[in-house]
PDB file of C-alpha atoms in Angstrom:
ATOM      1  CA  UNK A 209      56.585  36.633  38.225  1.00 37.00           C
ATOM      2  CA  UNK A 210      56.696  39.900  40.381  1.00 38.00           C
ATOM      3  CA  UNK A 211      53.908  38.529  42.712  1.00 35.00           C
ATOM      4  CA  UNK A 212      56.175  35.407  43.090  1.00 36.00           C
ATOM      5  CA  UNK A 213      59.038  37.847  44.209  1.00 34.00           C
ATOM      6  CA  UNK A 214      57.226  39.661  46.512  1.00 36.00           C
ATOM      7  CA  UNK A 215      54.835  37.074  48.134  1.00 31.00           C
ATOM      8  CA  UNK A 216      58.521  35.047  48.582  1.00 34.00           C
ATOM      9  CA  UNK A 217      60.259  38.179  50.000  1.00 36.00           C
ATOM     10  CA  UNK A 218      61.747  37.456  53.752  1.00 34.00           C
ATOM     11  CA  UNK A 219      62.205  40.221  55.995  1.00 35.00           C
ATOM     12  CA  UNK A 220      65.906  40.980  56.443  1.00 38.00           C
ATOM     13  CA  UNK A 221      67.343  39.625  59.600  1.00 38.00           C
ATOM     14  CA  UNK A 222      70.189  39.091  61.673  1.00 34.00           C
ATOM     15  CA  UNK A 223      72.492  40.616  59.370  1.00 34.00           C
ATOM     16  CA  UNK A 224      76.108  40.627  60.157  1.00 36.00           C
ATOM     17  CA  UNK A 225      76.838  42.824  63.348  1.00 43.00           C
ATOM     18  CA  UNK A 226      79.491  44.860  63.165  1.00 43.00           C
ATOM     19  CA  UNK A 227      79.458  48.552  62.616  1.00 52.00           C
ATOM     20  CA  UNK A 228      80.440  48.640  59.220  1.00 66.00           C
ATOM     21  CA  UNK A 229      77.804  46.892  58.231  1.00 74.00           C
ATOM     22  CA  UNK A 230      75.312  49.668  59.224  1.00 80.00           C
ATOM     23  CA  UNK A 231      77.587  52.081  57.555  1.00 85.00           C
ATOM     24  CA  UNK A 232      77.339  50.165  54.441  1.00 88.00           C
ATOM     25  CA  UNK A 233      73.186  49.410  54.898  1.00 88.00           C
ATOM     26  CA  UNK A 234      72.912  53.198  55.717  1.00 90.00           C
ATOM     27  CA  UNK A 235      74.914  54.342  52.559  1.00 93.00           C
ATOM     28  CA  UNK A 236      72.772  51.479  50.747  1.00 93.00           C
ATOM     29  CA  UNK A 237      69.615  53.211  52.108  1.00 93.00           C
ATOM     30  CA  UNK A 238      71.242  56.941  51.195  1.00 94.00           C
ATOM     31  CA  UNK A 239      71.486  55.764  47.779  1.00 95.00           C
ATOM     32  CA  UNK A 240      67.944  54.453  47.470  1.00 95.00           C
ATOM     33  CA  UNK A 241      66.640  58.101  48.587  1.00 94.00           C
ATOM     34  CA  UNK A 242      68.541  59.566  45.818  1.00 94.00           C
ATOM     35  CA  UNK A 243      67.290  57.286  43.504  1.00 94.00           C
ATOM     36  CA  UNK A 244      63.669  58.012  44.760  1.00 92.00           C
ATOM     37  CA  UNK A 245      64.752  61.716  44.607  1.00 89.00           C
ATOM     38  CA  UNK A 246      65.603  61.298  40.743  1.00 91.00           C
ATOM     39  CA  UNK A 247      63.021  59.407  39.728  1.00 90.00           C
ATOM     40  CA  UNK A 248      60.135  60.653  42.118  1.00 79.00           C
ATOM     41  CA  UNK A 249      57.106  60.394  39.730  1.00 71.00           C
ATOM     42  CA  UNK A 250      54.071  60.531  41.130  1.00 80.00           C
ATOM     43  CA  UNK A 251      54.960  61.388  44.796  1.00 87.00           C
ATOM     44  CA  UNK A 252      53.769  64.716  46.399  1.00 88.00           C
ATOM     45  CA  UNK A 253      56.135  66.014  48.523  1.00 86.00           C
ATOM     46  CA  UNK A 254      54.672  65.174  51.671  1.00 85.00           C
ATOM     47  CA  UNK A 255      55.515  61.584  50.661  1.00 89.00           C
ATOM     48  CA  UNK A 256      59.352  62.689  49.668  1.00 89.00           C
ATOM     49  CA  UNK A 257      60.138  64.068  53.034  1.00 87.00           C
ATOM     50  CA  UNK A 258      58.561  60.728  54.302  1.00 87.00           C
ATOM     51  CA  UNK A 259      60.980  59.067  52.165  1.00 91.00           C
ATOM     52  CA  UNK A 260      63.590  61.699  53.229  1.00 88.00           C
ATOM     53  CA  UNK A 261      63.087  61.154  57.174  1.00 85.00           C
ATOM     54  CA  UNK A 262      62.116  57.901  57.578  1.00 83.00           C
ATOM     55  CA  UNK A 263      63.438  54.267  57.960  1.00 83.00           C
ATOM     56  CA  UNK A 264      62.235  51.978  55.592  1.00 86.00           C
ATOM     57  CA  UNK A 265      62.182  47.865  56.292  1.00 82.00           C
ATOM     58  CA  UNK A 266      64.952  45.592  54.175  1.00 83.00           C
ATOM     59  CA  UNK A 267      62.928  43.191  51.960  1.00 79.00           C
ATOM     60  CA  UNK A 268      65.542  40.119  51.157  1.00 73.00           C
ATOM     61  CA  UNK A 269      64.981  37.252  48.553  1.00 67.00           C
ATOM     62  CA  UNK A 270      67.282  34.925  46.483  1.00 62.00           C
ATOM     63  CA  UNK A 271      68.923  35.568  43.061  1.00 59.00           C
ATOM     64  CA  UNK A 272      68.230  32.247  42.122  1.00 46.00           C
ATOM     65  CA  UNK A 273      65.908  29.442  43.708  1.00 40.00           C
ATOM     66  CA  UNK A 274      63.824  29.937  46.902  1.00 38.00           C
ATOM     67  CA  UNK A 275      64.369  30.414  50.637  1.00 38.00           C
ATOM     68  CA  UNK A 276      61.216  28.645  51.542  1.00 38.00           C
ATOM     69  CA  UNK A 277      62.027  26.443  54.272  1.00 35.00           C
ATOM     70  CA  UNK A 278      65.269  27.347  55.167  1.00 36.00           C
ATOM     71  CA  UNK A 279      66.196  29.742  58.393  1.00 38.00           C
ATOM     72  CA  UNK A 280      66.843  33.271  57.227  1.00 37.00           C
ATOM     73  CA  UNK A 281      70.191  33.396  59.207  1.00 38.00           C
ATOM     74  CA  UNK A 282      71.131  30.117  56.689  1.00 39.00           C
ATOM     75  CA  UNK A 283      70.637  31.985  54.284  1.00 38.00           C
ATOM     76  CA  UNK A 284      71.758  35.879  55.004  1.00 39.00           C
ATOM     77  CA  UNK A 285      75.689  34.829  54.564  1.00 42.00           C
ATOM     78  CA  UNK A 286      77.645  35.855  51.386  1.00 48.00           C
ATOM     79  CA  UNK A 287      75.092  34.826  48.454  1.00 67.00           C
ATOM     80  CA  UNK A 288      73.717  37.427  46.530  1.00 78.00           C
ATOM     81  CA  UNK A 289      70.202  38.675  47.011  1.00 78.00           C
ATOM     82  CA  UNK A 290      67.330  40.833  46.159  1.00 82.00           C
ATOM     83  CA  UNK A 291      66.979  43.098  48.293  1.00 87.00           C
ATOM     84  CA  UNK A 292      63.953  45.826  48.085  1.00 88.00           C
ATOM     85  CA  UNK A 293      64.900  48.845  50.270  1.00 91.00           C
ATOM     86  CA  UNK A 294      60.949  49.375  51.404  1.00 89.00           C
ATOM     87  CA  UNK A 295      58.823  52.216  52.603  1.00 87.00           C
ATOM     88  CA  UNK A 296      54.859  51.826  53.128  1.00 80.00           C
ATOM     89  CA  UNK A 297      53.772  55.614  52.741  1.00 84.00           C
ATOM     90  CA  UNK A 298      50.880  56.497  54.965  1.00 78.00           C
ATOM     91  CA  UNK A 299      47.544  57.146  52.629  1.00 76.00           C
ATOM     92  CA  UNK A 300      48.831  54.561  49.999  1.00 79.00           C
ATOM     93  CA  UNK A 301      48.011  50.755  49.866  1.00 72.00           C
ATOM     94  CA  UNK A 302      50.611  49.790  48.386  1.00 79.00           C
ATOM     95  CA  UNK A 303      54.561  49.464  48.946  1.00 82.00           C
ATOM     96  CA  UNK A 304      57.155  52.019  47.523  1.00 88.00           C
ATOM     97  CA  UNK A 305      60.380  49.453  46.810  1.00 89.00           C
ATOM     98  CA  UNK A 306      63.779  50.331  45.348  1.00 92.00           C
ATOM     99  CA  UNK A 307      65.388  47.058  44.184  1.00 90.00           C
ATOM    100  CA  UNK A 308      68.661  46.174  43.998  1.00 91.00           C
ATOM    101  CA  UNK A 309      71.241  42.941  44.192  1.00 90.00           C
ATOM    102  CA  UNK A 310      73.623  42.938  46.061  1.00 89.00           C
ATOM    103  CA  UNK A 311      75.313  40.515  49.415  1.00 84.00           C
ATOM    104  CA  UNK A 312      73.639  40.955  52.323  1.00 79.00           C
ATOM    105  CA  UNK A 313      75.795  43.331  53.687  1.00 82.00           C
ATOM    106  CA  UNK A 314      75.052  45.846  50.897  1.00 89.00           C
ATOM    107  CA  UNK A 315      78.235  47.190  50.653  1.00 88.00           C
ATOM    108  CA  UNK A 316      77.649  46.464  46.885  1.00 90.00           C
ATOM    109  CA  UNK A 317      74.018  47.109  46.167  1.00 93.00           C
ATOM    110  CA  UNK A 318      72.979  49.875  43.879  1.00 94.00           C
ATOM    111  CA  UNK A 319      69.192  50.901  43.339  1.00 94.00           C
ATOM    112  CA  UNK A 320      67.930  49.417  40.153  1.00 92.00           C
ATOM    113  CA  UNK A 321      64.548  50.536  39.450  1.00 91.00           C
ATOM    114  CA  UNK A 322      61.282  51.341  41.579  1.00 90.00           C
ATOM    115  CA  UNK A 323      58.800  49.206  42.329  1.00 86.00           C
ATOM    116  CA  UNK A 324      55.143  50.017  43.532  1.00 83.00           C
ATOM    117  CA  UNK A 325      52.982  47.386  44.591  1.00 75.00           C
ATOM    118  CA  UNK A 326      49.787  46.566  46.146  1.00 68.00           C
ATOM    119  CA  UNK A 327      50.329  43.773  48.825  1.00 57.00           C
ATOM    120  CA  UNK A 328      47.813  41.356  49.029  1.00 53.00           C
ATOM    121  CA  UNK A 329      45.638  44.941  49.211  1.00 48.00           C
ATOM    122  CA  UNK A 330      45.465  45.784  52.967  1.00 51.00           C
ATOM    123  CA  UNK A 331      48.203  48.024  54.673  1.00 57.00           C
ATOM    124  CA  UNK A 332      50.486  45.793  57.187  1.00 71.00           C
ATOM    125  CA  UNK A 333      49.803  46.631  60.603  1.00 83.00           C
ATOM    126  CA  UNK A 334      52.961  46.743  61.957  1.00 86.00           C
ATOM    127  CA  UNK A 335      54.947  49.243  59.500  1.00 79.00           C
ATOM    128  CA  UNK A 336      54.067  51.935  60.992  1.00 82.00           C
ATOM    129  CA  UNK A 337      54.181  51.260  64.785  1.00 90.00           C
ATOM    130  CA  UNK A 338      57.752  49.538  64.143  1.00 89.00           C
ATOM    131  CA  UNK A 339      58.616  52.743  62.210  1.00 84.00           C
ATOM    132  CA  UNK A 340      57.182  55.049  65.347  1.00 87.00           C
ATOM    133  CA  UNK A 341      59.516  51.901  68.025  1.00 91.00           C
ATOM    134  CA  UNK A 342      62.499  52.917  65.968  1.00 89.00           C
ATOM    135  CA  UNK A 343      62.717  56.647  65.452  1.00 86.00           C
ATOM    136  CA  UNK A 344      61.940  56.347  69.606  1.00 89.00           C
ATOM    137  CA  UNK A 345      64.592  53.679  70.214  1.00 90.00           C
ATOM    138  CA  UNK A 346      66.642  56.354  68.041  1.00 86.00           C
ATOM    139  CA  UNK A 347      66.127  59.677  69.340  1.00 87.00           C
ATOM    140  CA  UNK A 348      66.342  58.811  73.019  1.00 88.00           C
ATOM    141  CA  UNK A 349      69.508  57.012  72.947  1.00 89.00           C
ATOM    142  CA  UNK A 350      68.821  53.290  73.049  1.00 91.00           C
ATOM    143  CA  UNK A 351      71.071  52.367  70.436  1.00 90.00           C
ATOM    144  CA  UNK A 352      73.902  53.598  72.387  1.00 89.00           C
ATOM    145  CA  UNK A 353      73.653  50.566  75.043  1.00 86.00           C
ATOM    146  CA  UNK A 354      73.018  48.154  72.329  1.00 91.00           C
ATOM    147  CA  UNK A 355      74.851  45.717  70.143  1.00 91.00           C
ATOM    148  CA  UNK A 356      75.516  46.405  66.573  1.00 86.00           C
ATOM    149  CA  UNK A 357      73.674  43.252  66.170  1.00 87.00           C
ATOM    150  CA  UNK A 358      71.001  44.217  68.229  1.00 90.00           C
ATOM    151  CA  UNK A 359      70.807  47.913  66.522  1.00 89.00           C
ATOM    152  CA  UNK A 360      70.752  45.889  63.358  1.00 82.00           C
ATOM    153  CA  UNK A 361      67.831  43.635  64.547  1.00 85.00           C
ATOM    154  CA  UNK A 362      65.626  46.318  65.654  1.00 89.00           C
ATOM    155  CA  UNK A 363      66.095  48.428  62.233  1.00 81.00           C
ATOM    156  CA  UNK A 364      66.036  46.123  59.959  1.00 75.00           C
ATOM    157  CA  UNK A 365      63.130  43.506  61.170  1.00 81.00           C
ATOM    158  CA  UNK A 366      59.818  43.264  62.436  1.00 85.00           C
ATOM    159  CA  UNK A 367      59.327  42.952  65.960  1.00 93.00           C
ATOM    160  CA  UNK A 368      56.588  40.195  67.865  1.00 96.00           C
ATOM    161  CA  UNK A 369      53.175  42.099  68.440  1.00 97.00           C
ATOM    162  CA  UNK A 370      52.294  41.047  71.814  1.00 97.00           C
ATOM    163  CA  UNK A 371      49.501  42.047  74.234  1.00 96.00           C
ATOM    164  CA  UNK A 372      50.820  42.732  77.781  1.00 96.00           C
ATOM    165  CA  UNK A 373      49.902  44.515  81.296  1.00 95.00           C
ATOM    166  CA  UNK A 374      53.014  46.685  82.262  1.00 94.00           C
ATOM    167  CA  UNK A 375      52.089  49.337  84.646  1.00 89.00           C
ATOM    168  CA  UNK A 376      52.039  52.640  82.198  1.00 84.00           C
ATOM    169  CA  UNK A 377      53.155  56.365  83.729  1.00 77.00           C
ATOM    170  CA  UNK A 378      50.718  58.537  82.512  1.00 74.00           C
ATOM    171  CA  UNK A 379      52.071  61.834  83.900  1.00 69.00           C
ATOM    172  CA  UNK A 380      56.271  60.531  82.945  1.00 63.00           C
ATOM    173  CA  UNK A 381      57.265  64.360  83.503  1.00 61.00           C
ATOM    174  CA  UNK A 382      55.282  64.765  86.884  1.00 69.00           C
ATOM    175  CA  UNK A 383      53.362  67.894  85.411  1.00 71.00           C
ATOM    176  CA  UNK A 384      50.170  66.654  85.551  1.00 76.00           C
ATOM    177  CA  UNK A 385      47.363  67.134  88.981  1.00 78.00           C
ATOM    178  CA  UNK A 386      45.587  63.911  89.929  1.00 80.00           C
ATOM    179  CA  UNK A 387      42.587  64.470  88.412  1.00 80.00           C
ATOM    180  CA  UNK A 388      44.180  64.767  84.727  1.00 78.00           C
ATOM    181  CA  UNK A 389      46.208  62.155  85.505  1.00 74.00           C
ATOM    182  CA  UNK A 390      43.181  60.016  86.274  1.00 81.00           C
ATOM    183  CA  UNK A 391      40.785  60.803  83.208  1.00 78.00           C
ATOM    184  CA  UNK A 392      44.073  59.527  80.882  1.00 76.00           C
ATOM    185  CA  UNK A 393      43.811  56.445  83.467  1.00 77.00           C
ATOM    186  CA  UNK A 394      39.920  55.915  82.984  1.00 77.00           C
ATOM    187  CA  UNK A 395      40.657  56.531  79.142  1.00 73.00           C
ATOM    188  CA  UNK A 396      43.179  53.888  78.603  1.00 78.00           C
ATOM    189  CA  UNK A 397      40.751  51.253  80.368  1.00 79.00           C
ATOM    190  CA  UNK A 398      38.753  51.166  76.988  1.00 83.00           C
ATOM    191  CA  UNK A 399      42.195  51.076  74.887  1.00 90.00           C
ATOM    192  CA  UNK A 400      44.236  47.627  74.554  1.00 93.00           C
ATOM    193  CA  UNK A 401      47.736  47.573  75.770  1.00 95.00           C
ATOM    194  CA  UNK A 402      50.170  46.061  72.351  1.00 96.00           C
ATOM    195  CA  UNK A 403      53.926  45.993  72.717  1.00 97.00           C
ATOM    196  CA  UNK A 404      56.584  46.051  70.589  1.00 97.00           C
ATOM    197  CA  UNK A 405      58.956  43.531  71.148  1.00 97.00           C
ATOM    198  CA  UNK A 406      62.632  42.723  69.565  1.00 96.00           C
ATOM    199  CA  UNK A 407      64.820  40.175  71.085  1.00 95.00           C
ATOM    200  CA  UNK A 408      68.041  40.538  71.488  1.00 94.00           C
ATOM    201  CA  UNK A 409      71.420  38.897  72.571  1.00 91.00           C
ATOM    202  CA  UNK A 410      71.948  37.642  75.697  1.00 91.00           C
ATOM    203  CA  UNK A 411      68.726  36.905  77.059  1.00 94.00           C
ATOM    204  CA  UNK A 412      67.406  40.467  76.217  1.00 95.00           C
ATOM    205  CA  UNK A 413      64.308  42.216  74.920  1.00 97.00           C
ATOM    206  CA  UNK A 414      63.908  45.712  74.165  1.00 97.00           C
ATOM    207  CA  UNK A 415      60.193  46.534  74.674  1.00 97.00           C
ATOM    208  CA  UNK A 416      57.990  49.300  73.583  1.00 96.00           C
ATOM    209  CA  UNK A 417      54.413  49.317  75.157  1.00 96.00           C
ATOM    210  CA  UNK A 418      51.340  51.644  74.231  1.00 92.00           C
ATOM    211  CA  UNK A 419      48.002  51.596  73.779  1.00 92.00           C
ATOM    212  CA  UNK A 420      45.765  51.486  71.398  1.00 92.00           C
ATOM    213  CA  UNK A 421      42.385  51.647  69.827  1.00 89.00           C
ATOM    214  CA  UNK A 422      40.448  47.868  68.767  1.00 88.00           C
ATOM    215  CA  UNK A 423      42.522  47.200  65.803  1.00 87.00           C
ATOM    216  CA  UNK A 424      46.197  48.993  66.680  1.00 89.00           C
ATOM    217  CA  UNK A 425      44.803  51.942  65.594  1.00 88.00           C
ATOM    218  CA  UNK A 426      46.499  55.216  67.026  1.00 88.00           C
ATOM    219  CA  UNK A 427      49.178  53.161  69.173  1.00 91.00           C
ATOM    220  CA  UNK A 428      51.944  55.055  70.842  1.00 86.00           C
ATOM    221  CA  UNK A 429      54.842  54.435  73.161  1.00 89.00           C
ATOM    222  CA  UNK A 430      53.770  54.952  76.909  1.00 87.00           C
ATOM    223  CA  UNK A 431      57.220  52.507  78.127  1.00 91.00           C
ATOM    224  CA  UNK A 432      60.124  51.439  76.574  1.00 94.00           C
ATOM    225  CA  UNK A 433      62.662  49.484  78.311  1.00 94.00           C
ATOM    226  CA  UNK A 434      65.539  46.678  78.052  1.00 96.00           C
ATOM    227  CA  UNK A 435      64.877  43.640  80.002  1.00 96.00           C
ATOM    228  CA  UNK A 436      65.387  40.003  80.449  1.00 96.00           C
ATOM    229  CA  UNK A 437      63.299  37.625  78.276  1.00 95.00           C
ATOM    230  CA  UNK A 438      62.397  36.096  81.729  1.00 95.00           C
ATOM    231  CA  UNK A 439      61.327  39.343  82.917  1.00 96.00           C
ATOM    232  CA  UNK A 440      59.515  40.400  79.881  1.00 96.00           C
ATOM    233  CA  UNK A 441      57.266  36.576  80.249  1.00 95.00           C
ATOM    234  CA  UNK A 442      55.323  37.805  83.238  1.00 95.00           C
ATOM    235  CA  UNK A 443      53.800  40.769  81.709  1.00 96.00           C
ATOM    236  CA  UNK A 444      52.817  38.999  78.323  1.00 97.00           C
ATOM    237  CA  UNK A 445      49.260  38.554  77.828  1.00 96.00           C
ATOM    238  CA  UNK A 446      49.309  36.683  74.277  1.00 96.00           C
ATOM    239  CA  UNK A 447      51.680  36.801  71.845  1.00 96.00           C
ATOM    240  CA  UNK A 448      49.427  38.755  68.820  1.00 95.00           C
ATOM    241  CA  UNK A 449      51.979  38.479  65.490  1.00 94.00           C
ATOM    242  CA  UNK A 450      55.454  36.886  64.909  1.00 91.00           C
ATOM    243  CA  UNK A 451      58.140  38.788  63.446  1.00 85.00           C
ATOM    244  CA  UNK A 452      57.881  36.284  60.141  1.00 79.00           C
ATOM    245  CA  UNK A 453      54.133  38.030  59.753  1.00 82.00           C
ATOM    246  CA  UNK A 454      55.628  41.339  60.338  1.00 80.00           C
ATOM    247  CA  UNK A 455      53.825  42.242  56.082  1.00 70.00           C
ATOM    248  CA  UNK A 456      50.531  40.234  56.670  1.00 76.00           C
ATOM    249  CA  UNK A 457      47.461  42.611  58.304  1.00 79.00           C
ATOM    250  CA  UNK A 458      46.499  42.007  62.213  1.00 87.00           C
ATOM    251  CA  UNK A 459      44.428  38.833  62.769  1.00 88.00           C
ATOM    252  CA  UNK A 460      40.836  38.691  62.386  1.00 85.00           C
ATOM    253  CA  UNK A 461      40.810  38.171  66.307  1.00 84.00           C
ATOM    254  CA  UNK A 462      42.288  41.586  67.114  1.00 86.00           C
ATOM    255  CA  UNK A 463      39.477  43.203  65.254  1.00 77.00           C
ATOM    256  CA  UNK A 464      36.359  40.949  65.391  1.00 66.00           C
ATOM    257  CA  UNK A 465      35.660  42.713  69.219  1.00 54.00           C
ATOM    258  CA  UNK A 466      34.307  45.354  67.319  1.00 48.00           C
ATOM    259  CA  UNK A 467      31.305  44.037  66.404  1.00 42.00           C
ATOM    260  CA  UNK A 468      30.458  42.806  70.057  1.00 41.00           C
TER     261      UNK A 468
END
């Protein structure tokens, strides 16, 4: 019954947009910490301050019947949900959830118990680059020209994994001579360029580009902007994962090169 629940849990989206719905997500998520806190078990305390400073991913799911085949905005209204308030803990394989029911808002939710689970038993690719794209998005001020809808999109979903050829500043605080600047130049012609990408209202995209090793492995944010979907189409290479496969692990063809 559990793998049912968690193989048929939808990543939250497009959640109401007005402030005080963060405020209520953010007490929601406040409450799952100290729940965590309480009834720690087995985590070191390396993985509590992960907990502790951290965003975690909204897990949604019906009380009763199934959302297969119906749009998650159809169904994110005033019904009430599962909803798993979700951290994937570098080192583990598995997924550290606090459940709960509550509306989607979550002015009403209220941790219920822990669960730990192995998904499908490979780490999805995107939790922690997503995480990295948020704290970013966070710390530099980002939010502050966005939407409460759009805040709420980019916390609280996965973004599209996209290859894509922006020109990257290596040396973004001019402190570098030419010749460092060109070995990171020379060095990122063996990496792949992945971005981030959440779209927004309006037309809009907020993008995060890095590079990375074959596989997304060591990615980081070289760009991040706010553009025009239109704008954003010129520099996509392929489009690499949806949001909807934000839990499932990178595609075979992403990884495959290795071997050639």
């Amino acid at each position: 019954m559990i793998y049912r629940i968690v193989f048929a849990l939808v990543v939250a989206g497009f959640v109401a947009g007005c402030r005080s719905d963060i405020h209520y997500q953010s007490q929601a998520i406040d409450r799952a910490r100290k729940y965590v806190m309480d009834n720690r078990g087995d985590l070191t305390s390396e993985e509590i301050n992960f907990i502790r400073f951290n965003a975690p991913v909204l897990l949604h799911a019906p009380v009763l019947g199934s959302a297969g085949g119906h749009n998650v905005k159809e169904h994110l209204s005033t019904e009430l949900r599962q909803i798993c308030v979700t951290w994937l803990i570098p080192g583990r394989d598995d997924l550290y959830m606090v459940f709960g029911v509550s509306g989607p808002r979550m002015d009403d939710w209220q941790p219920n118990r822990i669960l730990i689970r192995d998904y499908d038993s490979h780490t999805p690719v995107l939790f922690a680059p997503a995480g990295a794209a948020r704290s970013y998005a966070q710390n530099n001020g980002f939010y502050a020209d966005m939407s409460s809808e759009d805040i709420n999109t980019v916390r609280f979903t996965f973004p599209y994994l996209m290859r894509t050829a922006f020109e990257l500043n290596f040396d973004p605080q001019g402190e570098l001579d030419e010749v460092d600047v060109e070995k990171l130049r020379s060095g990122a012609a063996e990496k792949i360029q992945y971005s981030l990408v959440w779209l927004l209202n309006d037309g809009k995209a907020i993008v995060f580009a890095g590079l990375a090793d074959r596989g997304m492995k060591n990615w980081n944010v070289r760009l991040v902007q706010i553009m025009d979907k239109t704008e954003l189409d010129e520099y996509v290479v392929a489009v690499v994962m949806t949001p909807e496969q934000g839990l499932e692990a990178l595609p075979a063809s992403e990884t495959a090169a290795e071997e050639n």
